[in-house]
Every structure is written in structure tokens, then in C-alpha cells.
C-alpha positions as a Markdown table, in Angstrom:
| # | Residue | x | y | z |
|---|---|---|---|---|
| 1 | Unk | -17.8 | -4.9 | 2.2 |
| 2 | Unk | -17.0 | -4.8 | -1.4 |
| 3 | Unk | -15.8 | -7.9 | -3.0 |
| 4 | Unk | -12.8 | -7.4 | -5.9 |
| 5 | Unk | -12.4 | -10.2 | -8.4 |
| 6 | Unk | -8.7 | -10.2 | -9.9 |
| 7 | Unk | -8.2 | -6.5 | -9.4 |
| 8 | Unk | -4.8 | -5.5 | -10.9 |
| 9 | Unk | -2.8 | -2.3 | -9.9 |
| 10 | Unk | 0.1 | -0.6 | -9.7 |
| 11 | Unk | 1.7 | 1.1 | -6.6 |
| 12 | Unk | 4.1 | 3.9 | -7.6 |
| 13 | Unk | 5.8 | 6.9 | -5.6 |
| 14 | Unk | 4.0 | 9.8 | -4.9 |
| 15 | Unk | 7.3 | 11.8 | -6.0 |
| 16 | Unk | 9.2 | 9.9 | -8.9 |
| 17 | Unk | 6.5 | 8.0 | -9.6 |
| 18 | Unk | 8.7 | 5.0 | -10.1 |
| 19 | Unk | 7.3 | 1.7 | -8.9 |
| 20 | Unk | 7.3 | 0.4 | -5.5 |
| 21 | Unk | 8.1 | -3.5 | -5.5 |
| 22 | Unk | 7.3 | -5.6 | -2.4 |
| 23 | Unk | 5.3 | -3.5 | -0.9 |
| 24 | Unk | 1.9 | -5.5 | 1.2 |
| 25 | Unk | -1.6 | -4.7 | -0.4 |
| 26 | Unk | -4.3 | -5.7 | 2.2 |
| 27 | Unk | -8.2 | -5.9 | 1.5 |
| 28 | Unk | -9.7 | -8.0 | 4.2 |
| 29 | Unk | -7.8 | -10.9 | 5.3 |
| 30 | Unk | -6.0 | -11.0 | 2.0 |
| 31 | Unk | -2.3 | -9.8 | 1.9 |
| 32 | Unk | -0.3 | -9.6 | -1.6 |
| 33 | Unk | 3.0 | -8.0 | -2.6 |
| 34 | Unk | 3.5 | -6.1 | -5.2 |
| 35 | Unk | 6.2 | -7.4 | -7.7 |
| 36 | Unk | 9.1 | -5.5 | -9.1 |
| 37 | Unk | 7.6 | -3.2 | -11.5 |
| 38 | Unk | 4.9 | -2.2 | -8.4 |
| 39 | Unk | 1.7 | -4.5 | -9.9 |
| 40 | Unk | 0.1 | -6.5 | -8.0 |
| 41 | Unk | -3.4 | -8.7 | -8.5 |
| 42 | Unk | -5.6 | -9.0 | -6.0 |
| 43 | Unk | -9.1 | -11.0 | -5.0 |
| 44 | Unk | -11.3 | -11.0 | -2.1 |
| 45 | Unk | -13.6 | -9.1 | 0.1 |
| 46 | Unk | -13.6 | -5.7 | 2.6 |
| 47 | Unk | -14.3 | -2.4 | 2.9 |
| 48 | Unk | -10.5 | -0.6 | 1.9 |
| 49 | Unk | -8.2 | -1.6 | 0.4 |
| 50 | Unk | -4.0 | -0.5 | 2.3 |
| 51 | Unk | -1.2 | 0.1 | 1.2 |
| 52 | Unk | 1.9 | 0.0 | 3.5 |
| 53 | Unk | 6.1 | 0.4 | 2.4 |
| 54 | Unk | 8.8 | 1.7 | 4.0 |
| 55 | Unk | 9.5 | 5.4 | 4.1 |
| 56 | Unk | 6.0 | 5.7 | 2.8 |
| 57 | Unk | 3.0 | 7.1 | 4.5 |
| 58 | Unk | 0.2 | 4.8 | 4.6 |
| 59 | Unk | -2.6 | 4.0 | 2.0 |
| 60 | Unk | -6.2 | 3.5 | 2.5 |
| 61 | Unk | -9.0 | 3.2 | -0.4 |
| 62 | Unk | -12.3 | 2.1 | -0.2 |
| 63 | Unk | -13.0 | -0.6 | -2.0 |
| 64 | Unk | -15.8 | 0.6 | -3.5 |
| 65 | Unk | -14.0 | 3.1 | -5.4 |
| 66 | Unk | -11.4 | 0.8 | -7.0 |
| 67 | Unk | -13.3 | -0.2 | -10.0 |
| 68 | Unk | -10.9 | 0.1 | -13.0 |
| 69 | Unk | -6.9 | -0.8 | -13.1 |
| 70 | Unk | -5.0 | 2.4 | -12.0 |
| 71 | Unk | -1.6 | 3.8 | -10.9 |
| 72 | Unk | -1.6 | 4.2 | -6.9 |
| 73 | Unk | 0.5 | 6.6 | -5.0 |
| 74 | Unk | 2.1 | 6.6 | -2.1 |
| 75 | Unk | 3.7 | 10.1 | -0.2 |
| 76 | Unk | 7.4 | 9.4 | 0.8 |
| 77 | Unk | 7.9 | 10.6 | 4.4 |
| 78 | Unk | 11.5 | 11.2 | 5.9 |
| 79 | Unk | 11.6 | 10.5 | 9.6 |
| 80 | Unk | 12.9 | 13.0 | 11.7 |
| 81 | Unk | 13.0 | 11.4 | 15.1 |
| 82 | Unk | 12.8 | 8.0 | 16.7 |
| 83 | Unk | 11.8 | 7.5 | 20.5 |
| 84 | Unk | 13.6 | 4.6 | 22.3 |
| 85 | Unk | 12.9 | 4.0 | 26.1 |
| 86 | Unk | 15.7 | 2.6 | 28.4 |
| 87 | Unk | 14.6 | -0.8 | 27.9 |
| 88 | Unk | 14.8 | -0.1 | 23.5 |
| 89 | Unk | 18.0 | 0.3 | 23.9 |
| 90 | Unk | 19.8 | -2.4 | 25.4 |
């Protein structure tokens, strides 16, 4: 577990690289949103910090290698298919 003390970031698009705003950063039990030019401060303790958004793939960093204020990307993903059962649909 690392601990990060008023870490501040940006979370961009992996393909535009324009900002994504109100997107959840995780690190622990700690949960911030980024705001609408994609920055976002965070404090607390764990092991990675996530990154989540819609139409997005995922995030995960260690903590340990977020040391200095940087741009993060995420890859934009298109989905293709969605399974519903019986039940999804009514």
C-alpha cells in the first residue's frame, strides 16, 4: 500500500487526448471525480490507483509509480454486442 498525499492528475483520451470530466478515480476506499477539464486531486492509501468512464477501457496504476503530476490516458472502446437474457429484457 502506497499512501498519496494531494496527488493531482489529469485523465485524458487515449485518442484526442481531450479531457475526460466526471469520470471516478479510485485508490483504496477513496473515490473522486474528475472535473471538467479531466483534473482531479486525490489523497489516501492502496496499492493502484483506477480509472473507470464510459466507452473507456479501464485504468489501473500502481500507486507506487504515480509520483509526479501527469496526463493519464484512457483507450476508447466501441461495443460491438450486448447479451440480454429473457428476464433483461422485460
Amino acid at each position: 500500500s502506497v499512501h498519496l498525499e494531494n496527488y493531482q492528475g489529469k485523465l485524458i483520451d487515449g485518442a484526442t487526448k481531450k479531457p475526460i470530466a466526471n469520470a471516478p478515480v479510485t485508490l483504496g476506499n477513496v473515490v473522486v471525480r474528475t472535473d471538467a477539464k479531466g483534473m482531479f486531486h486525490l489523497t489516501g492509501d492502496g496499492a493502484y490507483v483506477k480509472f473507470r468512464a464510459p466507452g473507456y477501457e479501464r485504468g489501473r496504476y500502481p500507486a507506487s509509480e504515480i509520483t509526479r503530476q501527469h496526463a493519464i490516458s484512457l483507450r476508447p472502446f466501441k461495443v460491438k454486442a450486448l447479451y440480454l437474457t429473457v428476464y433483461g429484457l422485460s
